[in-house]
PDB file of C-alpha atoms and ligand atoms in Angstrom:
ATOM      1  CA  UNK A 245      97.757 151.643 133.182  1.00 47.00           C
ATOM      2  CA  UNK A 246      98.808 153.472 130.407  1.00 51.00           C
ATOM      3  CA  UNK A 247      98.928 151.516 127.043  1.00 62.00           C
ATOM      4  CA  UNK A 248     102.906 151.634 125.661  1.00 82.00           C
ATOM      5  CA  UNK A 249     103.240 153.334 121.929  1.00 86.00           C
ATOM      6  CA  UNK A 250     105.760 153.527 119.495  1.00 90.00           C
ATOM      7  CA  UNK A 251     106.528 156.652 116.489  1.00 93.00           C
ATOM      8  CA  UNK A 252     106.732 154.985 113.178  1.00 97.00           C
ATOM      9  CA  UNK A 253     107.749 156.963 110.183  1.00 97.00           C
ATOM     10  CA  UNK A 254     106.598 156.545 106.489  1.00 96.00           C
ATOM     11  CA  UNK A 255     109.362 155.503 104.023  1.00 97.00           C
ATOM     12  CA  UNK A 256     107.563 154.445 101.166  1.00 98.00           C
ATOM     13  CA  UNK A 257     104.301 155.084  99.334  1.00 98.00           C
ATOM     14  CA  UNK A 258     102.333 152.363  98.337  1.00 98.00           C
ATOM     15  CA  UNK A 259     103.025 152.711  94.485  1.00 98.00           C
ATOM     16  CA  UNK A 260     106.518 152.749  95.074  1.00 98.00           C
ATOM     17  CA  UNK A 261     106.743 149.213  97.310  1.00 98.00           C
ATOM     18  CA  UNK A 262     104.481 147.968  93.822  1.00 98.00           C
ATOM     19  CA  UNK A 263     107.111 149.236  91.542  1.00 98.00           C
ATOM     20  CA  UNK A 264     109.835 147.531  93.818  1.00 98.00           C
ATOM     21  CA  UNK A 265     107.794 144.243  94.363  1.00 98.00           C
ATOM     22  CA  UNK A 266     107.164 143.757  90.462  1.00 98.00           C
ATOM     23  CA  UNK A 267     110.667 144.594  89.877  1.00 98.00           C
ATOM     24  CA  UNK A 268     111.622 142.130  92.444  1.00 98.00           C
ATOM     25  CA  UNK A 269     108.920 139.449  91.229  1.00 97.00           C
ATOM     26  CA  UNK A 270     110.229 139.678  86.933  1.00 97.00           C
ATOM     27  CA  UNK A 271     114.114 140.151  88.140  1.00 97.00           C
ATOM     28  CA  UNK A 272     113.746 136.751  89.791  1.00 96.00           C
ATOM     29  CA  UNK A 273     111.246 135.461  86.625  1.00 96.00           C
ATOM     30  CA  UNK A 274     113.922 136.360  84.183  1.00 97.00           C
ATOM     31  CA  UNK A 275     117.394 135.191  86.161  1.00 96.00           C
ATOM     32  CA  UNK A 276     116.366 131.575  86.870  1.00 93.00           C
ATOM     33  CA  UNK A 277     114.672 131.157  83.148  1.00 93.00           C
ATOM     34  CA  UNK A 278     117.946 132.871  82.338  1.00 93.00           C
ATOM     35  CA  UNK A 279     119.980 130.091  83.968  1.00 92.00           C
ATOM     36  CA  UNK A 280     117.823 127.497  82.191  1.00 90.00           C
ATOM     37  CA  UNK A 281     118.809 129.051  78.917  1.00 89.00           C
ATOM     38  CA  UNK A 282     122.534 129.668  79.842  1.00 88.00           C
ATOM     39  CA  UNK A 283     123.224 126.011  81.182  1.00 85.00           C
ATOM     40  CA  UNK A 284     123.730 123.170  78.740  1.00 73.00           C
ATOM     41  CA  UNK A 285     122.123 120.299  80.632  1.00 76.00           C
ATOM     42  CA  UNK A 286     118.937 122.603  81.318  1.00 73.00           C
ATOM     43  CA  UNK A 287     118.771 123.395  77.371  1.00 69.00           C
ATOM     44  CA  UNK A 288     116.760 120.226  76.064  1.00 67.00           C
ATOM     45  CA  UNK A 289     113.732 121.899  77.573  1.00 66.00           C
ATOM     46  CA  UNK A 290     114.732 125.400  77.671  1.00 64.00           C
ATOM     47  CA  UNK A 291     114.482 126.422  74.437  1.00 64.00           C
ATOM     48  CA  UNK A 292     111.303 126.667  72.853  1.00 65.00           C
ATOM     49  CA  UNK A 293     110.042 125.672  76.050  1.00 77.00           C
ATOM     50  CA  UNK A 294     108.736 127.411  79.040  1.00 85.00           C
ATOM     51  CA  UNK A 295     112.073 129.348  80.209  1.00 88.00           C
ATOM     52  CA  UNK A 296     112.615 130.910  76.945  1.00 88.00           C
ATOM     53  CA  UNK A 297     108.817 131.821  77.484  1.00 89.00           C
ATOM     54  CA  UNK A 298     109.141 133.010  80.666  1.00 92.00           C
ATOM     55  CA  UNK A 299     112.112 135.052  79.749  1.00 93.00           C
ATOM     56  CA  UNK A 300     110.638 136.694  77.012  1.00 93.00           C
ATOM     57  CA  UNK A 301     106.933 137.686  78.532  1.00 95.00           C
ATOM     58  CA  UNK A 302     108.844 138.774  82.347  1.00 96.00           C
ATOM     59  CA  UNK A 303     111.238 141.434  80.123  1.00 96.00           C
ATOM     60  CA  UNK A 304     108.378 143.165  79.352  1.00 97.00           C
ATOM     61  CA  UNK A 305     107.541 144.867  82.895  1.00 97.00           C
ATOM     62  CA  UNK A 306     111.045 144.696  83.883  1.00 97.00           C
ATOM     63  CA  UNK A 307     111.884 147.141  80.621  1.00 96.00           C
ATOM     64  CA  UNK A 308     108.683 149.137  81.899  1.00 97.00           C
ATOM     65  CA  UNK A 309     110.076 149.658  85.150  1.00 97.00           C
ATOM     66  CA  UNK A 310     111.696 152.771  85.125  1.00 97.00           C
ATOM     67  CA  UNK A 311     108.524 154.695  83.520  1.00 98.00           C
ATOM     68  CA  UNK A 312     106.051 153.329  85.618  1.00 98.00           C
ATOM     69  CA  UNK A 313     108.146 154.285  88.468  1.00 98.00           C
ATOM     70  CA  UNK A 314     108.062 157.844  87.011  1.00 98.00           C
ATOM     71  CA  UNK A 315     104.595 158.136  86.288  1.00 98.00           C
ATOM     72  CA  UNK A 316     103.244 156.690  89.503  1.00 98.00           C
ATOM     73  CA  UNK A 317     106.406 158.747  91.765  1.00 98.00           C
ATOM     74  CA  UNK A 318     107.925 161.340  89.818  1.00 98.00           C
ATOM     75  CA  UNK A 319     109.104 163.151  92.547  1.00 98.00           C
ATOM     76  CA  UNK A 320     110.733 160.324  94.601  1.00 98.00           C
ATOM     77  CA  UNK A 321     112.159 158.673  90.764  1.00 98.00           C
ATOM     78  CA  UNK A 322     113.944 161.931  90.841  1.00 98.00           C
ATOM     79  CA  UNK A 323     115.365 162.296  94.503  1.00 97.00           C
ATOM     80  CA  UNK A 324     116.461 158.446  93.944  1.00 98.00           C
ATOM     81  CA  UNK A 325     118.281 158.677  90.912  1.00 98.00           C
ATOM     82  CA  UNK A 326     119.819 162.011  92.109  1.00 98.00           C
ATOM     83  CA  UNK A 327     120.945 160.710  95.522  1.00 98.00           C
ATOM     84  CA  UNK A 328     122.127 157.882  94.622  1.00 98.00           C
ATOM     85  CA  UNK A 329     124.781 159.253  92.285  1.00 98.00           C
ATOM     86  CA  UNK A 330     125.415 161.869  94.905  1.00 98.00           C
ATOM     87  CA  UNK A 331     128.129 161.005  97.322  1.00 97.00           C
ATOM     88  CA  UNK A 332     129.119 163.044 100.165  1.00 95.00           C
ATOM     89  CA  UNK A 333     132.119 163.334 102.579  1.00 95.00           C
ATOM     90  CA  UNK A 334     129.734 161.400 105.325  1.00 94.00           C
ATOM     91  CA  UNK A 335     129.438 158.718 103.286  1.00 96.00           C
ATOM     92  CA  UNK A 336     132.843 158.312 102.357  1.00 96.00           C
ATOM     93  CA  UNK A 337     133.485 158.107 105.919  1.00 96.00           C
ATOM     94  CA  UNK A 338     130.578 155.588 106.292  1.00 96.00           C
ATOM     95  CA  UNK A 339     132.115 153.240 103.591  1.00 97.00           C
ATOM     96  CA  UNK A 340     135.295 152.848 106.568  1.00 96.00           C
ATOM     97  CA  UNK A 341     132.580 152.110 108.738  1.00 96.00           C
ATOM     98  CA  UNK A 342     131.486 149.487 106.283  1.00 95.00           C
ATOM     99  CA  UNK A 343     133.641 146.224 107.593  1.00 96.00           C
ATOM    100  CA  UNK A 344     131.685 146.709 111.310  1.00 96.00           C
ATOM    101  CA  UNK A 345     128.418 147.519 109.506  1.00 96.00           C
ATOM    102  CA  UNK A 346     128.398 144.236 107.577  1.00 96.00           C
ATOM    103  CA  UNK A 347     128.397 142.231 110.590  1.00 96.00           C
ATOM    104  CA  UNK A 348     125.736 144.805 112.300  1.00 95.00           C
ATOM    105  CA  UNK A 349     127.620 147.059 114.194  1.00 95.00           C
ATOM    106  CA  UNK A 350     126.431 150.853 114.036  1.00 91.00           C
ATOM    107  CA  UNK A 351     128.712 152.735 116.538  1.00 92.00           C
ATOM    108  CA  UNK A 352     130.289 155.650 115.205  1.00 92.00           C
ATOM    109  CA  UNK A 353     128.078 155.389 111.661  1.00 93.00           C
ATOM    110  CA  UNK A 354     128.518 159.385 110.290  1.00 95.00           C
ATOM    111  CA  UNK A 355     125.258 160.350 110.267  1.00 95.00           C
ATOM    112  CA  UNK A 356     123.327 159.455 106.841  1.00 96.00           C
ATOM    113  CA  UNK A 357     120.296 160.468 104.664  1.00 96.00           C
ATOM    114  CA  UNK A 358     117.458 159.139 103.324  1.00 97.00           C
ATOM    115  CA  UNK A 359     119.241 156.360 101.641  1.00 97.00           C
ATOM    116  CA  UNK A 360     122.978 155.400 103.523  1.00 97.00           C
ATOM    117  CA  UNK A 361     126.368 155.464 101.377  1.00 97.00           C
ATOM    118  CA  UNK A 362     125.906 151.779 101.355  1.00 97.00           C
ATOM    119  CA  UNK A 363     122.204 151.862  99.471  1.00 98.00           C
ATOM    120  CA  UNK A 364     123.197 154.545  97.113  1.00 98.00           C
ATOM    121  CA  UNK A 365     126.274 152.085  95.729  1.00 97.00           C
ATOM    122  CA  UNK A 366     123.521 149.659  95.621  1.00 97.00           C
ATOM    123  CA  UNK A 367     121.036 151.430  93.563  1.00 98.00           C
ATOM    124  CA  UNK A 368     123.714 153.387  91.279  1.00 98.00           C
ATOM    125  CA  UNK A 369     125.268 150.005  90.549  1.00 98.00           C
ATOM    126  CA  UNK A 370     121.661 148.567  90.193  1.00 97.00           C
ATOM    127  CA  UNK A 371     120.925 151.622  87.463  1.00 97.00           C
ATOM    128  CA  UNK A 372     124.039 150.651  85.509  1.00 98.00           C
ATOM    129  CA  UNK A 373     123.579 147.333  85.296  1.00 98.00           C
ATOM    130  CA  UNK A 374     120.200 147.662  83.978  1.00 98.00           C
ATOM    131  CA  UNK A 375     121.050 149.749  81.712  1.00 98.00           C
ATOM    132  CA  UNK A 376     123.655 147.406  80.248  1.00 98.00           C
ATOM    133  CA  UNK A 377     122.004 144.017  80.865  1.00 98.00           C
ATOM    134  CA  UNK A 378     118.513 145.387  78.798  1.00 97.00           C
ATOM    135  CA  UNK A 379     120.740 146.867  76.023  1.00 97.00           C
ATOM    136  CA  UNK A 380     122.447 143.557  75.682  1.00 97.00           C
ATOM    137  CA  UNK A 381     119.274 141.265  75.871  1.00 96.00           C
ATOM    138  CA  UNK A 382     117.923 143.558  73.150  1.00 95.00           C
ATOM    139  CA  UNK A 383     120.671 143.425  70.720  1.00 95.00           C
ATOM    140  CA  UNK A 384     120.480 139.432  71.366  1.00 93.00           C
ATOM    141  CA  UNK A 385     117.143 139.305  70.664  1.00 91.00           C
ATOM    142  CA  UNK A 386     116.767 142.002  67.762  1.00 91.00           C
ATOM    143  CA  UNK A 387     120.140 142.145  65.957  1.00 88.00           C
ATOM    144  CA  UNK A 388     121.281 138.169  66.338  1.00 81.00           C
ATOM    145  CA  UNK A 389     121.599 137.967  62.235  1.00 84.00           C
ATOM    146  CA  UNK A 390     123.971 140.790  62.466  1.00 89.00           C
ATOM    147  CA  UNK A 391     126.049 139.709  64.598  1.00 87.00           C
ATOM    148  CA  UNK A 392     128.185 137.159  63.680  1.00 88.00           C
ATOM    149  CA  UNK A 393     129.550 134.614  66.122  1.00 90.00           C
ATOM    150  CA  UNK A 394     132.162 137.313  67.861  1.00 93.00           C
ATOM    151  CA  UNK A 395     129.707 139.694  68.209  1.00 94.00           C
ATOM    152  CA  UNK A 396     127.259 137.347  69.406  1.00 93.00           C
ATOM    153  CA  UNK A 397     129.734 135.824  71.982  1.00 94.00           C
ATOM    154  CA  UNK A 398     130.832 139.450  73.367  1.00 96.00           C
ATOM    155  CA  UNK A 399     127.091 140.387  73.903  1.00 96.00           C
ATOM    156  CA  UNK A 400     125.613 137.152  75.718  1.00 95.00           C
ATOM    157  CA  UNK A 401     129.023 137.518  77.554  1.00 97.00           C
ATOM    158  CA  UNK A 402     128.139 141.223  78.644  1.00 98.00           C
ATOM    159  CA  UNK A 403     124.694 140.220  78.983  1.00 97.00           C
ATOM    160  CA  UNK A 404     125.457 137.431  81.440  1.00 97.00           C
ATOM    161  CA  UNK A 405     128.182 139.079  83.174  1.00 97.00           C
ATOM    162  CA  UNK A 406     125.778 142.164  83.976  1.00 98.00           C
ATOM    163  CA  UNK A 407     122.666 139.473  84.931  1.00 97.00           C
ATOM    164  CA  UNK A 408     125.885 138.143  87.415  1.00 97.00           C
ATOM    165  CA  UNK A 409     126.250 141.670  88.827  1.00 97.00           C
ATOM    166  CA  UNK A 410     122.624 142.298  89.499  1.00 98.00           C
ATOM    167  CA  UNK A 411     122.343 139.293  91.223  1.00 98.00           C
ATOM    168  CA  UNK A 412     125.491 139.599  93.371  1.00 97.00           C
ATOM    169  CA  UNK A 413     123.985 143.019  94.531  1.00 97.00           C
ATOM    170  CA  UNK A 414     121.139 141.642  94.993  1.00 97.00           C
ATOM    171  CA  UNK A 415     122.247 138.999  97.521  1.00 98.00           C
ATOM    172  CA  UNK A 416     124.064 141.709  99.180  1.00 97.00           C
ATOM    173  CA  UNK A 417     120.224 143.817  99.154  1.00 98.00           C
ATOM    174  CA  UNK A 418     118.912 141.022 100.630  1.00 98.00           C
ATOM    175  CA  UNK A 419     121.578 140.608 103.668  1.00 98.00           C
ATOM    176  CA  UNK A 420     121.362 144.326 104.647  1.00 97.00           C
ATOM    177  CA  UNK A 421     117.815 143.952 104.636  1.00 97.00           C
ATOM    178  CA  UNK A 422     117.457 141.304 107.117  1.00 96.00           C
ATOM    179  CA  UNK A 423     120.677 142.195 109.170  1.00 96.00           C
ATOM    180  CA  UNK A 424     118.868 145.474 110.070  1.00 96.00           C
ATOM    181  CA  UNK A 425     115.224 144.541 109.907  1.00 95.00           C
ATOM    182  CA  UNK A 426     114.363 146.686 107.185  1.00 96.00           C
ATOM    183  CA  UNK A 427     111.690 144.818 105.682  1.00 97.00           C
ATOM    184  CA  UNK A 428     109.164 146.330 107.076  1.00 97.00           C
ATOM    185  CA  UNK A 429     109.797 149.563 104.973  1.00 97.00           C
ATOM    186  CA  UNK A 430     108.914 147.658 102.090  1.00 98.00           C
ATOM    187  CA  UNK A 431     105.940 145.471 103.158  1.00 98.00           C
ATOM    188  CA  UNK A 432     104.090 148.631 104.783  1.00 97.00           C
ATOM    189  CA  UNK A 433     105.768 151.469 104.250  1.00 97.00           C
ATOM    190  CA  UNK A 434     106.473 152.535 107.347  1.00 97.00           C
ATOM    191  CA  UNK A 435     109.820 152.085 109.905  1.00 97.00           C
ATOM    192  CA  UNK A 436     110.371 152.304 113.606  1.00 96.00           C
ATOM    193  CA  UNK A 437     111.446 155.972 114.843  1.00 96.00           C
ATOM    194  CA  UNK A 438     114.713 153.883 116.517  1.00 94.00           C
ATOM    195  CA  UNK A 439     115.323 151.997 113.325  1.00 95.00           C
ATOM    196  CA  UNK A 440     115.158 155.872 110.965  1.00 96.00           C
ATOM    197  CA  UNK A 441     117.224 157.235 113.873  1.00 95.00           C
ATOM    198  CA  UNK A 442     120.000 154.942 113.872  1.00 94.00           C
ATOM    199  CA  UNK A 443     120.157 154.172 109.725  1.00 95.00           C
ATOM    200  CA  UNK A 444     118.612 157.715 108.553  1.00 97.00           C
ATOM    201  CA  UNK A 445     119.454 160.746 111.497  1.00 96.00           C
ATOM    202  CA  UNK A 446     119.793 163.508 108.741  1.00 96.00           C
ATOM    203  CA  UNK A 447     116.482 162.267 106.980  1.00 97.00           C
ATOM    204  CA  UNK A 448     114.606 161.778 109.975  1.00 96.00           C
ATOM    205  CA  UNK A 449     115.239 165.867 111.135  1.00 96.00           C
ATOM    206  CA  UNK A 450     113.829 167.199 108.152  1.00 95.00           C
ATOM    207  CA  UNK A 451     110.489 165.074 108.118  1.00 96.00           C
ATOM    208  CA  UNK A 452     107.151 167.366 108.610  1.00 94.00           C
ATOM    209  CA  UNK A 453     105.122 166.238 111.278  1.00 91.00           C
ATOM    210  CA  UNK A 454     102.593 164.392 109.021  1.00 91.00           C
ATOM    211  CA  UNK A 455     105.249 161.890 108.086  1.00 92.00           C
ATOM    212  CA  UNK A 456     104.925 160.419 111.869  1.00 93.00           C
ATOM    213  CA  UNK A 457     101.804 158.055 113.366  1.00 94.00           C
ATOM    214  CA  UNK A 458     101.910 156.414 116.421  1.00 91.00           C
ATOM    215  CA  UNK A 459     100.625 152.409 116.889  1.00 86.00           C
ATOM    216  CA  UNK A 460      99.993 150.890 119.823  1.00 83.00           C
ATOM    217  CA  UNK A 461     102.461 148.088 120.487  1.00 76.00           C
TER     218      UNK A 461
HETATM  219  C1  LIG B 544     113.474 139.412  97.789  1.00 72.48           C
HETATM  220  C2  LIG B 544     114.308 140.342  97.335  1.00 72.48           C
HETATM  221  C3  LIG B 544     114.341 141.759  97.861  1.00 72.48           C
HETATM  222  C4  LIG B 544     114.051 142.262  99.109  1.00 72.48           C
HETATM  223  C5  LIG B 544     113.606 141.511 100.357  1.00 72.48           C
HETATM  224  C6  LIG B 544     114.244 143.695  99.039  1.00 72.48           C
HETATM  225  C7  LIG B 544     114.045 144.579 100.081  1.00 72.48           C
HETATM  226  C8  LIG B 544     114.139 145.957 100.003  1.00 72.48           C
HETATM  227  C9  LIG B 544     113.884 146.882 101.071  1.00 72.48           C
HETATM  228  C10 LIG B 544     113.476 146.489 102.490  1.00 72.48           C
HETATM  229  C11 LIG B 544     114.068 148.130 100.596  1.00 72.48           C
HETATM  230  C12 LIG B 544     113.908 149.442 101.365  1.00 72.48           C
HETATM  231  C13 LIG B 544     115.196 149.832 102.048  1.00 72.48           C
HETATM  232  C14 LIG B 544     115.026 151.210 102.645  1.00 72.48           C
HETATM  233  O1  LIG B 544     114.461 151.312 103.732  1.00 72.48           O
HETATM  234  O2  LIG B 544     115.408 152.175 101.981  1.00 72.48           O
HETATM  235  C15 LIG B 544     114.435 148.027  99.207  1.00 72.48           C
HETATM  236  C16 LIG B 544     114.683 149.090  98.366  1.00 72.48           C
HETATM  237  C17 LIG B 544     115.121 148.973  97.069  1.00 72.48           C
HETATM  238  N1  LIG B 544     115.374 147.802  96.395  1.00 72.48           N
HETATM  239 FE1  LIG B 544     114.984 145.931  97.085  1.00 72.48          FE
HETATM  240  N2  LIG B 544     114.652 144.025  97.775  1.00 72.48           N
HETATM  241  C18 LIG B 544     114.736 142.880  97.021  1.00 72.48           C
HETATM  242  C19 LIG B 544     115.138 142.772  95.713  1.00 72.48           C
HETATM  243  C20 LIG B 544     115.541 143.819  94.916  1.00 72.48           C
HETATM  244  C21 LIG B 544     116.023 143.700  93.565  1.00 72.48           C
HETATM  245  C22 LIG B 544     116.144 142.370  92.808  1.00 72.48           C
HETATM  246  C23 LIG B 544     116.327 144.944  93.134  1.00 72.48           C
HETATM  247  C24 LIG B 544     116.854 145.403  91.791  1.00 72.48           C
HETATM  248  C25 LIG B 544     117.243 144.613  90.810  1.00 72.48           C
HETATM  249  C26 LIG B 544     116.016 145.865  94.210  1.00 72.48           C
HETATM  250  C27 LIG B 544     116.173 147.224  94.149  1.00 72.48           C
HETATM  251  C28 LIG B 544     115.818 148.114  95.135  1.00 72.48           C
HETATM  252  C29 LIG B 544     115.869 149.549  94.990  1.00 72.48           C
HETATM  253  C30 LIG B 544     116.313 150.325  93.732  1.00 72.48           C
HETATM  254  C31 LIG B 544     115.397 150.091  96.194  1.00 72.48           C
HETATM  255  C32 LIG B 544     115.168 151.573  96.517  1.00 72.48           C
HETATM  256  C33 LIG B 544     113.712 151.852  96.169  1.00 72.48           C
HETATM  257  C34 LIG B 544     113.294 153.283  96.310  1.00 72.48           C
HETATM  258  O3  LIG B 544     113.997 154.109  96.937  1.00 72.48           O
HETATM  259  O4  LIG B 544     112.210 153.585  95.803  1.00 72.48           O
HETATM  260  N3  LIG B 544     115.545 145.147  95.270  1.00 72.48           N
HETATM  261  N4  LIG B 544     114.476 146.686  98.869  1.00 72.48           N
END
């Protein structure tokens, strides 16, 4: 009897799923110390105690993100941040597709790319808000003597606000991912041929053959 197999298709490289794990590992470092900091019955051991700490040691690979992502993938740093700015009349049409999507429905879905109308908001929101929520944290942390009280206010309110945003996306990240199954893509690196067919038709034609292995099931 012939053993079944199944086509799985490579999605990420290892050094990317290490980029996306640290990123994942100092995002959640720095939003719960952040909480400690934020929230006045968590303060008496917040500050000058381990969450300010924590906060302050997990910025530091979080900040390096972005460059380690380009030296380790320059290629793929630059098809993400391109494609997910770049939105095309598919994915408008996708994002009326979006209400059945959430609650895991994929008939009809205009076919998509490497990364759906639905990731690239994601990761273009994602960019922003990093952007705005390390600007802020550095200010806070630099240029608190200059501030004066306004100024001080508007920033940790910008800061937090942004921090709120990351984390709302983030929740959202996490629901796609295990809605669809698409964890594996991240853990190994590799998806189902069904799974790239259904979320990622238009990527999936214009793979070369070496992007393909088959596994025994
Ligand atoms: C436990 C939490 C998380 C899980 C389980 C998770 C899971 C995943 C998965 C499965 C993918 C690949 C999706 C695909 O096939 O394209 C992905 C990609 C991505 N995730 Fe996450 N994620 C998490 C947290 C985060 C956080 C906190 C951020 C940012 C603040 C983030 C940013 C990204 C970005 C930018 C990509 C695209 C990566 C690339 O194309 O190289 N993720 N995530």
């Amino acid at each position: 009897m012939a053993s079944e197999s199944m086509r799985l298709v490579r999605r990420y490289l290892p050094t990317q799923r290490l980029v996306h794990w640290i990123g994942v590992a100092t995002f959640v470092a720095l939003l719960f110390s952040g909480i400690a900091l934020l929230v006045p019955p968590l303060a008496f051991f917040a500050y000058g105690g381990a969450p300010r700490l924590i906060h302050r040691i997990a910025v530091v690979p979080f900040i390096l993100l972005p460059i380690l992502y380009v030296v380790l993938n320059p290629k793929q740093a630059k098809e993400l941040l391109i494609e997910s700015f770049t939105f095309t009349r598919d994915d408008i049409e996708w994002f009326k597709h979006m209400p059945a999507y959430f609650f895991g429905r994929t008939k009809g879905l205009p076919p998509q790319g490497r990364i759906n109308a639905g990731q690239k908001l994601h990761h273009a929101t994602t960019f922003l808000m990093f952007i705005v929520v390390a600007a802020s944290g550095f200010v806070l942390l630099f240029g608190k003597g200059q501030l004066g009280p306004d100024g001080l206010a508007i920033t940790a309110m910008v800061h937090d606000l942004s921090m709120l945003g990351l984390t709302v996306m983030m929740i959202g990240h996490l629901y796609f991912t295990f809605v669809y199954d698409a964890l594996s893509s991240m853990l190994t690196g590799f998806v189902t041929e069904e799974y790239a067919r259904m979320e990622h038709p238009k990527w999936l034609e214009e793979l070369p053959p070496n992007a393909f292995v088959v596994k025994k099931k």
